[in-house]
Coordinates of C-alpha atoms and ligand atoms in Angstrom, one line a residue:
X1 CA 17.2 -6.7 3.4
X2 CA 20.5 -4.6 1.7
X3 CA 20.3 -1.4 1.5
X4 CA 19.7 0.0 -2.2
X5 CA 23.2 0.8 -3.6
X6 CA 24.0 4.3 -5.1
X7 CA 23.7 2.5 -9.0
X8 CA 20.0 1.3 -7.7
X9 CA 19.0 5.0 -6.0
X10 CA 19.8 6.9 -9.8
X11 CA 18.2 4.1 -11.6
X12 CA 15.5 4.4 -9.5
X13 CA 15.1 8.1 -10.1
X14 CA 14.3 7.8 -13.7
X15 CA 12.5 5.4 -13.4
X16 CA 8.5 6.1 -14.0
X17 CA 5.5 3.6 -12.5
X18 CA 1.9 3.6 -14.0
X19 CA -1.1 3.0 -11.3
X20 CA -4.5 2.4 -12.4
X21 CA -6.9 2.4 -9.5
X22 CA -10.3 1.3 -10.1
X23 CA -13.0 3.9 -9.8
X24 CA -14.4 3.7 -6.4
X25 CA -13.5 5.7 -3.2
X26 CA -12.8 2.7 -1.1
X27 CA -10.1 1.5 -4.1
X28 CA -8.6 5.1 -5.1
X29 CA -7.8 6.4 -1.4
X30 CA -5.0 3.1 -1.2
X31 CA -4.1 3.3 -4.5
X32 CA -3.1 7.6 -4.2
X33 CA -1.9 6.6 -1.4
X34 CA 0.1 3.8 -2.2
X35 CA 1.5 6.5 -5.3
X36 CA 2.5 8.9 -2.6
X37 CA 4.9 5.9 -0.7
X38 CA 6.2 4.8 -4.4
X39 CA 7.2 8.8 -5.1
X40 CA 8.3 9.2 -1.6
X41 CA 10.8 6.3 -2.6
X42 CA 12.2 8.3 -6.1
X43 CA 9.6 6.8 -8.7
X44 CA 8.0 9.1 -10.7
X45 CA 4.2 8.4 -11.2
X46 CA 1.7 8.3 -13.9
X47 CA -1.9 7.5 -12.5
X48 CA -4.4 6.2 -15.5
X49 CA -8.1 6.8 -14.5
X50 CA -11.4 6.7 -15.9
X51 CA -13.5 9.6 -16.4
X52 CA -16.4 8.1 -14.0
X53 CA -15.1 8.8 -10.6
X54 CA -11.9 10.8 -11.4
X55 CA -9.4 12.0 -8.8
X56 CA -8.6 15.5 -8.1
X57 CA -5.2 16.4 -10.0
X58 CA -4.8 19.2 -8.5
X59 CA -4.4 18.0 -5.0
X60 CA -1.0 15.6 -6.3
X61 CA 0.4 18.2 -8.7
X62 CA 4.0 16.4 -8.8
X63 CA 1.8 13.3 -10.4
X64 CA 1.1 13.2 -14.2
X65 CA -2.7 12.0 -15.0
X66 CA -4.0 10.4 -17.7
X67 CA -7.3 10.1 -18.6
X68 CA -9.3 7.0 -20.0
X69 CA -12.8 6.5 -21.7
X70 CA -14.5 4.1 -19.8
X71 CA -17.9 3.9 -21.9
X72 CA -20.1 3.7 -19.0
X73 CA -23.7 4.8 -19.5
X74 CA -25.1 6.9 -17.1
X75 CA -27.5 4.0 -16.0
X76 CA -24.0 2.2 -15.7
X77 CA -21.9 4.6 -13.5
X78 CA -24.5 4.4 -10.9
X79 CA -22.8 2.6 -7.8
X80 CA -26.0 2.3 -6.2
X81 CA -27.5 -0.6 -8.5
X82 CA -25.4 -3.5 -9.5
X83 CA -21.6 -2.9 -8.5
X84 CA -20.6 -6.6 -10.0
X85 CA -22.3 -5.6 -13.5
X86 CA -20.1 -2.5 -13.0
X87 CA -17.1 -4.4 -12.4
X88 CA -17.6 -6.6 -15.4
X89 CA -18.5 -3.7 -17.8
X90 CA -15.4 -1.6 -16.8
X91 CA -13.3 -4.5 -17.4
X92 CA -14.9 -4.5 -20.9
X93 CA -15.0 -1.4 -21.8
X94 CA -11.8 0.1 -20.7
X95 CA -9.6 -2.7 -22.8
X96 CA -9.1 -0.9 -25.4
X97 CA -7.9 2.8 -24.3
X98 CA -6.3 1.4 -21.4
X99 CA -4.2 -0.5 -24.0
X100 CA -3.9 2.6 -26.3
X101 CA -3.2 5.1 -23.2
X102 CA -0.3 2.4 -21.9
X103 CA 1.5 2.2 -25.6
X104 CA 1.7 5.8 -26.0
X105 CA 3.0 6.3 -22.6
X106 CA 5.3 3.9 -23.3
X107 CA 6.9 5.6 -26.8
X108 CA 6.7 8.7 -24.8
X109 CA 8.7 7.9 -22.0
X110 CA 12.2 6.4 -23.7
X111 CA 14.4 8.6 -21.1
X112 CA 12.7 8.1 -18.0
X113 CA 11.4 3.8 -18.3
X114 CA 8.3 2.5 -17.3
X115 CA 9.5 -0.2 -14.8
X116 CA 6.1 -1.3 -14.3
X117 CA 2.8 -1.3 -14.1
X118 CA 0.5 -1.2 -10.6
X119 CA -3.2 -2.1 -10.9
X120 CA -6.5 -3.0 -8.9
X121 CA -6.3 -6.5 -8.8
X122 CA -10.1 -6.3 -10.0
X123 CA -9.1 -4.8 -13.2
X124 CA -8.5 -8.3 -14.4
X125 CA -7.8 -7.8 -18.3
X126 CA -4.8 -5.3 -17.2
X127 CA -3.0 -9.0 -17.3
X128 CA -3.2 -9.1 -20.8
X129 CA -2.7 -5.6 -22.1
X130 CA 0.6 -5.7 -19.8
X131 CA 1.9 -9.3 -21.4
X132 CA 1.0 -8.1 -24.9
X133 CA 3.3 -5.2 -24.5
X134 CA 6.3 -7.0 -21.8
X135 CA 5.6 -4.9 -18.8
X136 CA 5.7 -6.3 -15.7
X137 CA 2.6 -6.0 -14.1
X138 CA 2.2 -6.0 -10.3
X139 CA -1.7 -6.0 -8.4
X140 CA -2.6 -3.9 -5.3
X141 CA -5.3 -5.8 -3.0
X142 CA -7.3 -3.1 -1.5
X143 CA -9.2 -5.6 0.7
X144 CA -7.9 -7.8 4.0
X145 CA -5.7 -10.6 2.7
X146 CA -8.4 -13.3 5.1
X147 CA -10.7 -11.3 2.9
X148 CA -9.4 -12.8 -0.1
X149 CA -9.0 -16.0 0.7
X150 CA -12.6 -16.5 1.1
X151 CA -12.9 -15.4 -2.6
X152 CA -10.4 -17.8 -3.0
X153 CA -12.4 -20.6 -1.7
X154 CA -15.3 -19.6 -3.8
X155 CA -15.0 -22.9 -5.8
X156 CA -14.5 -25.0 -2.8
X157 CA -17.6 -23.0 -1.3
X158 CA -19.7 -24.5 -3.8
X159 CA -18.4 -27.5 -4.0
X160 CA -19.5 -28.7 -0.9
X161 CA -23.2 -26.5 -0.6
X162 CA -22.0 -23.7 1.6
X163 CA -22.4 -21.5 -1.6
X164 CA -25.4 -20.3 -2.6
X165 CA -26.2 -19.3 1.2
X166 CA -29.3 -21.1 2.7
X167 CA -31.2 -18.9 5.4
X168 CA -31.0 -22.3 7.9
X169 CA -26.8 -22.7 7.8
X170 CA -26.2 -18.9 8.2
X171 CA -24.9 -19.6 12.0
X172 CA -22.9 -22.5 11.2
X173 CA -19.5 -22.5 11.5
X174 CA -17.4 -23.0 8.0
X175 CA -14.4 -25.3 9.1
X176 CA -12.4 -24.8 5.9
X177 CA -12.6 -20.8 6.9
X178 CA -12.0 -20.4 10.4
X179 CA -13.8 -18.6 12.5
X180 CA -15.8 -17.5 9.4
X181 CA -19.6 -18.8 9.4
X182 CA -21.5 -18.9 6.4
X183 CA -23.2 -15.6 6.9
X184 CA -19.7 -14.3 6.4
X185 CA -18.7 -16.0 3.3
X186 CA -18.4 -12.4 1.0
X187 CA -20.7 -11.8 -1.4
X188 CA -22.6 -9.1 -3.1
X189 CA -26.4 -8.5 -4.6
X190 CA -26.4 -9.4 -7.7
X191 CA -28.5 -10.2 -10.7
X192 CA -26.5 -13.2 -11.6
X193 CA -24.7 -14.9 -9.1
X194 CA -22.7 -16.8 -11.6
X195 CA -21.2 -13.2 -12.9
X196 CA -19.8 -12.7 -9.9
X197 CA -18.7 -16.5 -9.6
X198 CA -16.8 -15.9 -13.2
X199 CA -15.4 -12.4 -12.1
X200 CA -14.2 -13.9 -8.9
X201 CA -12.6 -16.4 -11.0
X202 CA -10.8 -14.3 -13.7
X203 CA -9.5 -11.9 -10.8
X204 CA -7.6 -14.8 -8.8
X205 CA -6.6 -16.1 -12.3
X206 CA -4.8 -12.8 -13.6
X207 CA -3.5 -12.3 -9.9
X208 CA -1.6 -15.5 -10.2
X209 CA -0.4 -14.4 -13.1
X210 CA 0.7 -11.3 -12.1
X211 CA 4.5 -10.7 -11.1
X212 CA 3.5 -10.0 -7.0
X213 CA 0.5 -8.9 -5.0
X214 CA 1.0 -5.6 -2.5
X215 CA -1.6 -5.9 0.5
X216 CA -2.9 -2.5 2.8
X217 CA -2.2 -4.7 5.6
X218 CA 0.5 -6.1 7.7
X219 CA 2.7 -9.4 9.2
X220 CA 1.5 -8.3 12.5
X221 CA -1.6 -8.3 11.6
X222 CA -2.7 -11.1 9.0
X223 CA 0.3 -13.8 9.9
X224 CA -1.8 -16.3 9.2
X225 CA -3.5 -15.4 6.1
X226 CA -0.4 -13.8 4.6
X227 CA 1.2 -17.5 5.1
X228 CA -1.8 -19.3 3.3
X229 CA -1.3 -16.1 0.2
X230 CA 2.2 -17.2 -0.1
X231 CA 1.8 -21.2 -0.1
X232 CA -1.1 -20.5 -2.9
X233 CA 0.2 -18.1 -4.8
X234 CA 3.7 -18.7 -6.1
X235 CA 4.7 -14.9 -6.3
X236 CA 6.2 -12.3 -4.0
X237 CA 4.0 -10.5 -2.0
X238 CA 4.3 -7.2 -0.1
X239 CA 2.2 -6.2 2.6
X240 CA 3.3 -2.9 3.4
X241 CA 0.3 -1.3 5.1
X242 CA -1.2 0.5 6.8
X243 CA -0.6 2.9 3.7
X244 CA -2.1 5.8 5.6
X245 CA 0.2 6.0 8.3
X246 CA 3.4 6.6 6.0
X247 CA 2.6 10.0 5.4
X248 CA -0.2 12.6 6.0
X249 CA -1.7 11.5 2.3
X250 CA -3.4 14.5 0.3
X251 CA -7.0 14.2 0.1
X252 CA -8.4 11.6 -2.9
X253 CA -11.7 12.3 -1.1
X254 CA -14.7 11.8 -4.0
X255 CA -17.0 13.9 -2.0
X256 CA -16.4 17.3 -0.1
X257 CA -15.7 16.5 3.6
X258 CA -17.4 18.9 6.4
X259 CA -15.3 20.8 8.1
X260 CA -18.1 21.4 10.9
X261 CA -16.9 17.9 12.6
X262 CA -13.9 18.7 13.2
X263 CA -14.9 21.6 15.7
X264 CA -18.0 20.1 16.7
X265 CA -15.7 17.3 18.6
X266 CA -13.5 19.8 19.8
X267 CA -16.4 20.7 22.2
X268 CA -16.5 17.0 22.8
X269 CA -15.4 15.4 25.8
X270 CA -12.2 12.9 25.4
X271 CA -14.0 9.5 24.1
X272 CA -17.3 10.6 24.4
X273 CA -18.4 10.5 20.8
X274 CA -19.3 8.0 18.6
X275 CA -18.2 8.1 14.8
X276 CA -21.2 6.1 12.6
X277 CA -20.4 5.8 9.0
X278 CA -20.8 2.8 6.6
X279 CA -18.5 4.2 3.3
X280 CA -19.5 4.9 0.0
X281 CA -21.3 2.5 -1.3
X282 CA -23.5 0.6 1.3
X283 CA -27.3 1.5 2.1
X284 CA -30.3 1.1 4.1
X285 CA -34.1 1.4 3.7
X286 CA -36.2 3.3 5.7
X287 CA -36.9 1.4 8.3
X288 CA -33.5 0.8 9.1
X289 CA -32.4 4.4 9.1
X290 CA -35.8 4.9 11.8
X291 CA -34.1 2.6 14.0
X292 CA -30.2 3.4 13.4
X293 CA -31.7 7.1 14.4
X294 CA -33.5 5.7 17.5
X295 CA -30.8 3.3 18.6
X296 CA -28.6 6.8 18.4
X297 CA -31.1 9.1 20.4
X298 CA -31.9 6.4 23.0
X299 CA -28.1 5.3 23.5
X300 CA -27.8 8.7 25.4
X301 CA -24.5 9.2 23.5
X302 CA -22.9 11.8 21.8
X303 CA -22.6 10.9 18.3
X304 CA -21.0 12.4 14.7
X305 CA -23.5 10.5 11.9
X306 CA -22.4 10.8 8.0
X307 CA -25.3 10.0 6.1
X308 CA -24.2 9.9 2.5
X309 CA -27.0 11.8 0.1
X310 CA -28.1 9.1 -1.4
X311 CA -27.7 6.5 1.0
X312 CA -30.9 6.5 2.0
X313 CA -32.8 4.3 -0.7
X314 CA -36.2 6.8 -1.4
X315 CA -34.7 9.8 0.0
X316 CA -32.3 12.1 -1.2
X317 CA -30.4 12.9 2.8
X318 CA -32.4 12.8 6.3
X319 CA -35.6 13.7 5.2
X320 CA -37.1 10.6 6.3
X321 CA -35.9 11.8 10.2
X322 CA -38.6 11.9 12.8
X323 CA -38.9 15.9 14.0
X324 CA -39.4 14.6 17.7
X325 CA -35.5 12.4 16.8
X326 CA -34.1 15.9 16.1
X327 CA -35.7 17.3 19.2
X328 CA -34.5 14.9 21.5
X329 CA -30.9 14.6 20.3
X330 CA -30.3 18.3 20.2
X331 CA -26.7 19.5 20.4
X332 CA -26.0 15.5 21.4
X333 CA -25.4 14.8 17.7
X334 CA -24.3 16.3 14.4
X335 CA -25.0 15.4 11.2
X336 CA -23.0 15.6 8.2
X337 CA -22.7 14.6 4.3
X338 CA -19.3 13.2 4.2
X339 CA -16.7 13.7 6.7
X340 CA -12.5 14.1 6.8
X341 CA -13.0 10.2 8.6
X342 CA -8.9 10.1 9.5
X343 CA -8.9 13.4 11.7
X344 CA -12.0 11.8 12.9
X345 CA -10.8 9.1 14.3
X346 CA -7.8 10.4 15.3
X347 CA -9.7 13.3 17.0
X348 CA -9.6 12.5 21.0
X349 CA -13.3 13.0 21.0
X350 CA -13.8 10.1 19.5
X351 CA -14.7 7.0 22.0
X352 CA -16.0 4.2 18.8
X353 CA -16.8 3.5 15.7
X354 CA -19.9 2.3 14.0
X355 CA -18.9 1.0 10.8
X356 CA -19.5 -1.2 7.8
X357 CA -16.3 -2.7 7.9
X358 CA -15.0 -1.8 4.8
X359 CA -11.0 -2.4 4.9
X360 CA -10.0 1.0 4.7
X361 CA -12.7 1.9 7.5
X362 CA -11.6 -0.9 9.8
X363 CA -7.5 -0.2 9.3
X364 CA -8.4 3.6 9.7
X365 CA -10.3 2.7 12.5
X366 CA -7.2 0.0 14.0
X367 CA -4.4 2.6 13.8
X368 CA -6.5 5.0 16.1
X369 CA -7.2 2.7 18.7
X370 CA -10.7 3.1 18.1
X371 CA -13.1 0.1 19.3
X372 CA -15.9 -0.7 16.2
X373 CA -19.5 -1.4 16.4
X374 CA -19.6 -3.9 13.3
X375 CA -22.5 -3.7 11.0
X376 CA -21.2 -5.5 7.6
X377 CA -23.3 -4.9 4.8
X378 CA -22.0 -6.7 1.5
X379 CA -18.3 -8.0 -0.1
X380 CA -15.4 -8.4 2.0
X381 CA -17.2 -6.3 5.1
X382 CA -18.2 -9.9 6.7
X383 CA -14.8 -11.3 6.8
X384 CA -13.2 -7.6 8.5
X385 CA -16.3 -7.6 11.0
X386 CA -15.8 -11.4 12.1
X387 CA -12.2 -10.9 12.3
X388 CA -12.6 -7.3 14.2
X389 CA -15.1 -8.8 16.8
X390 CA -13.7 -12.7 16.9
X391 CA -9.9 -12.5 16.2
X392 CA -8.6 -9.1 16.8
X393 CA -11.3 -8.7 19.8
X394 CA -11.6 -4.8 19.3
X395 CA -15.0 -5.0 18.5
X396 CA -18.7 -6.3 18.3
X397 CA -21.0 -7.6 16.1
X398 CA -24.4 -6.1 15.5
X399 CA -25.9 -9.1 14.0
X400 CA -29.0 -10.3 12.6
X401 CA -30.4 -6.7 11.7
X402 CA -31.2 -3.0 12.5
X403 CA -33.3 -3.1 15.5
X404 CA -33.7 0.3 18.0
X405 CA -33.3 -1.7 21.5
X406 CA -30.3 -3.5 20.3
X407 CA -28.4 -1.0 18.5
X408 CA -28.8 1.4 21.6
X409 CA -27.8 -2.0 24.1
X410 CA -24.6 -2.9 21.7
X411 CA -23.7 1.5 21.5
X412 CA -23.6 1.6 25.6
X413 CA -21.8 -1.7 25.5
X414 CA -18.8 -0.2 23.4
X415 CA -19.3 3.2 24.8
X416 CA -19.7 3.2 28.6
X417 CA -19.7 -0.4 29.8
X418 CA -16.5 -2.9 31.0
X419 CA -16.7 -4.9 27.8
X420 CA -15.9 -2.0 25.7
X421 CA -12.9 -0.9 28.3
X422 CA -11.4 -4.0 27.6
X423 CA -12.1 -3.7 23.8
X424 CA -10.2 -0.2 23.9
X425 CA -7.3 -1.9 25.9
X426 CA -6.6 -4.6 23.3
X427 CA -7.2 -1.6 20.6
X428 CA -4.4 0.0 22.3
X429 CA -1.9 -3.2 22.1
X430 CA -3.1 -3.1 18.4
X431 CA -2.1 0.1 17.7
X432 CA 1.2 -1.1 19.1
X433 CA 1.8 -3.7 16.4
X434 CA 0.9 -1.1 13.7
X435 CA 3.5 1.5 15.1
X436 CA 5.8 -1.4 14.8
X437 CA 5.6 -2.7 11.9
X438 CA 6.6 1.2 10.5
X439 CA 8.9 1.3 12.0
X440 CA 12.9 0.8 10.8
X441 CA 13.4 -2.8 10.3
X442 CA 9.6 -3.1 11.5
X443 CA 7.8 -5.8 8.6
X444 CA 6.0 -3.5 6.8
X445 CA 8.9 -0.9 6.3
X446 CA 11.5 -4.2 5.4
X447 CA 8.6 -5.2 3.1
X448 CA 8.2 -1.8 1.4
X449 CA 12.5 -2.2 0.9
X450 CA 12.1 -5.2 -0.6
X451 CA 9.3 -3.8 -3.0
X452 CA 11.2 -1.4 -4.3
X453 CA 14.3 -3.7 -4.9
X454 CA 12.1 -6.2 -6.7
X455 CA 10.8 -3.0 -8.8
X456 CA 14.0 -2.6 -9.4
X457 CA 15.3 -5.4 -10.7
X458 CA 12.9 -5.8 -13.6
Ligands
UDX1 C1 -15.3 -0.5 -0.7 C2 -15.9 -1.7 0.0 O1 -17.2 -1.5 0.5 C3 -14.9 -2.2 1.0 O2 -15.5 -3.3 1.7 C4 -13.6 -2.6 0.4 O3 -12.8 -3.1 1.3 C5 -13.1 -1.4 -0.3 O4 -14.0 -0.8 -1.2 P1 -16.2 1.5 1.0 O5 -17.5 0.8 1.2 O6 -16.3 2.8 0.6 O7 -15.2 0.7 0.1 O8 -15.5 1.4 2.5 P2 -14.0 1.7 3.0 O9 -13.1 0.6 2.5 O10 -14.1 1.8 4.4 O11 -13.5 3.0 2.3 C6 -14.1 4.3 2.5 C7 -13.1 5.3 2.5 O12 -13.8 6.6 2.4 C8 -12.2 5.4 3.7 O13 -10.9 5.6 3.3 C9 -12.7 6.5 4.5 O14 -11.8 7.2 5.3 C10 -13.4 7.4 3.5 N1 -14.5 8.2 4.0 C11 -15.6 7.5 4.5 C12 -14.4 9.5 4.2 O15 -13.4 10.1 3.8 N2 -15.5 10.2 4.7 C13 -16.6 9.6 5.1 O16 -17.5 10.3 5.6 C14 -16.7 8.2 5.0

């Protein structure tokens, strides 16, 4: 890779990119982020959003932001009922002020250029808006890239019956997939399956047609998958993750993060903690919480539990919490809303992670050499969690539900026994590759080069 020229470096100073994140926190954290590497690099940067689940301005104040109707309904902008329905609706409704927002900016900024535009890959009609007015559109894919080759397979999938999922194939193996079964194919709850199918399809259509895809992931990392993206997909594509790690990254936090964990684990002994949260969107019923509670308690380790308000279906937080639970666990646990999850893992408190395998989670989770407890809930969480537990080997499954005996078996197995030593070890060699990859000349930091060349150049 050259090394920008000083004509490149002053273009590249006046030169302005537009991101448009869509609206959820597991999307907007590596899209800010993603902003903050881009500005670090010259660009200036214009972030478009929605008014349903808009960033806090005031924690990038060198960013300009620009706000967008997004028509939702209130009934609409619930994440808790039908996220696909969401999807499609936002993809709708934000057509037209998206288009509106993108040719003002573009009269207004004659002396400092758009050079492109950056969006969710899932914001699909983005595609159009950017050919109708010759910008050059690249996608971010906030997800794993073997993630998104089993969306890629979808038609395949039902071509030959592994799609829609029967209860009696969930254990098999899926050859065209490896080492995915068929309980891991993604998917999400959904009214109509074929709305997803079709949203699926327009996604992997407009990312074709897109002029490059940048992944939150590395070489190091995804080699294989990252060689399948680039036989299929006849674009340039730029994984330059783990975005995170580039710089500490202002907070694009939705909710307020406790403060109280931080010195809770700093009475902690090293690795003596374990760190349960499953993101922002997924939930449990009752029952489940009872047992995640009594797996906790009976596991005899210390642990930091975020349970989102709301997360809980029928409560509003822990109400639903045995008294004799709270008794037992004492000062052994603490409980919180939302916490600052990077310092968490980071802290040296912190033994494992008990997590949904979202992709921000698990690379959060990978870059502090922090062995996972996998317990996938919807979407791309199955692939991460087979791939965590199966490929990477820095985890294990909790399969086949929420059950007290085997949640507190599988939390002593990660915590305190051999299995989970040797989980932490190959955690550690991970953590390795990551450092790596940032590194000068390292395949992240040469991809990132070649991203902003390519930028560049249009
Ligand atoms: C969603 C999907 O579920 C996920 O599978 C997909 O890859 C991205 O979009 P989410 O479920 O929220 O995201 O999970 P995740 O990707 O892990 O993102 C959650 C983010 O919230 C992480 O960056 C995490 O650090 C942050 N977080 C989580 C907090 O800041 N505090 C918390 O208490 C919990």
């Amino acid at each position: 890779m050259e090394s920008l020229n000083e004509t490149q470096i002053q273009q590249k100073r006046s030169s302005r990119l537009i991101l448009f994140p869509l609206p959820l926190q597991g999307h907007i954290n590596p899209m800010l982020q993603l902003a903050e590497i881009l500005y670090s690099k010259g660009f200036s940067i214009t972030i478009i959003h929605t008014h349903f689940n808009s960033p806090t301005s005031s924690n990038y104040p060198y960013f300009t932001f620009e706000p967008i109707s997004d028509g939702l309904s209130n009934t609409q902008a619930s994440t808790s009922s039908d996220i696909i329905s969401l999807l499609r609706v936002l993809n709708v409704n934000c057509v037209t002020p998206f288009r509106e927002c993108l040719t003002r900016l573009l009269s207004e900024n004659q002396e400092e250029p758009i050079a492109c535009l950056i969006c969710d890959n899932i914001f699909h009609f983005t595609q159009a808006v950017a050919d109708s007015l010759k910008l050059p559109r690249i996608v971010l894919r906030t997800t794993s890239v073997a993630s998104f080759l089993a969306f890629l397979a979808f038609p395949l999938l039902l071509q030959k019956g592994y799609l829609p999922k029967q209860d009696s194939q969930l254990e098999a193996p899926v050859p065209e997939l490896p080492p995915l079964k068929v309980k891991d194919i993604p998917g999400i709850n959904t009214q109509d399956p074929e709305i997803m199918y079709q949203l699926v399809a327009c996604i992997i259509k407009e990312t074709k047609a897109s002029s490059g895809i940048i992944w939150n992931s590395f070489e190091d990392l995804e080699q294989s998958a990252l060689a399948t993206v680039g036989q299929e997909f006849p674009i340039p594509i730029f994984p330059i993750g783990p975005f995170h790690k580039y710089s500490p990254a202002s907070s694009s936090s939705l909710l307020t993060q406790d403060p109280s964990c931080i010195s809770w684990l700093d009475k902690q002994a090293p690795r003596s903690v374990i760190y349960v949260s499953f993101g922002s969107l997924a939930a449990m019923n009752e029952t489940e919480f009872v047992e995640t509670a009594w797996g906790l308690a009976n596991s005899k380790q210390r642990f930091l539990w975020v349970v989102r308000p709301g997360s809980i279906c029928g409560s509003n937080w822990i109400e639903q919490l045995p008294h004799l639970f709270l008794e037992k666990v004492s000062e052994r646990g603490h409980i919180v809303k939302w916490a600052p999850q990077k310092e968490v893992l980071a802290h040296p408190a912190v033994g494992g992670f008990w997590t949904h395998n979202g992709w921000n989670s698990t690379l959060e989770s990978i870059c502090e050499e922090v062995p996972m407890l996998c317990w996938p809930c919807f979407g791309d969480q199955m692939v991460n969690a087979r791939y965590v537990s199966s490929v990477w080997r820095v985890g294990v499954q909790l399969e086949n539900g929420l059950e007290r005996g085997k949640i507190e078996r599988s939390i002593r197995r990660l915590m305190v026994e051999k299995d989970g030593e040797e989980m932490r070890e190959r955690a550690i060699k991970l953590k390795e590759k990551v450092d790596l990859s940032l590194r000068k000349d390292g395949s992240s930091y040469k991809s990132l080069e070649c991203l902003v060349s390519f930028i560049l150049s249009f």
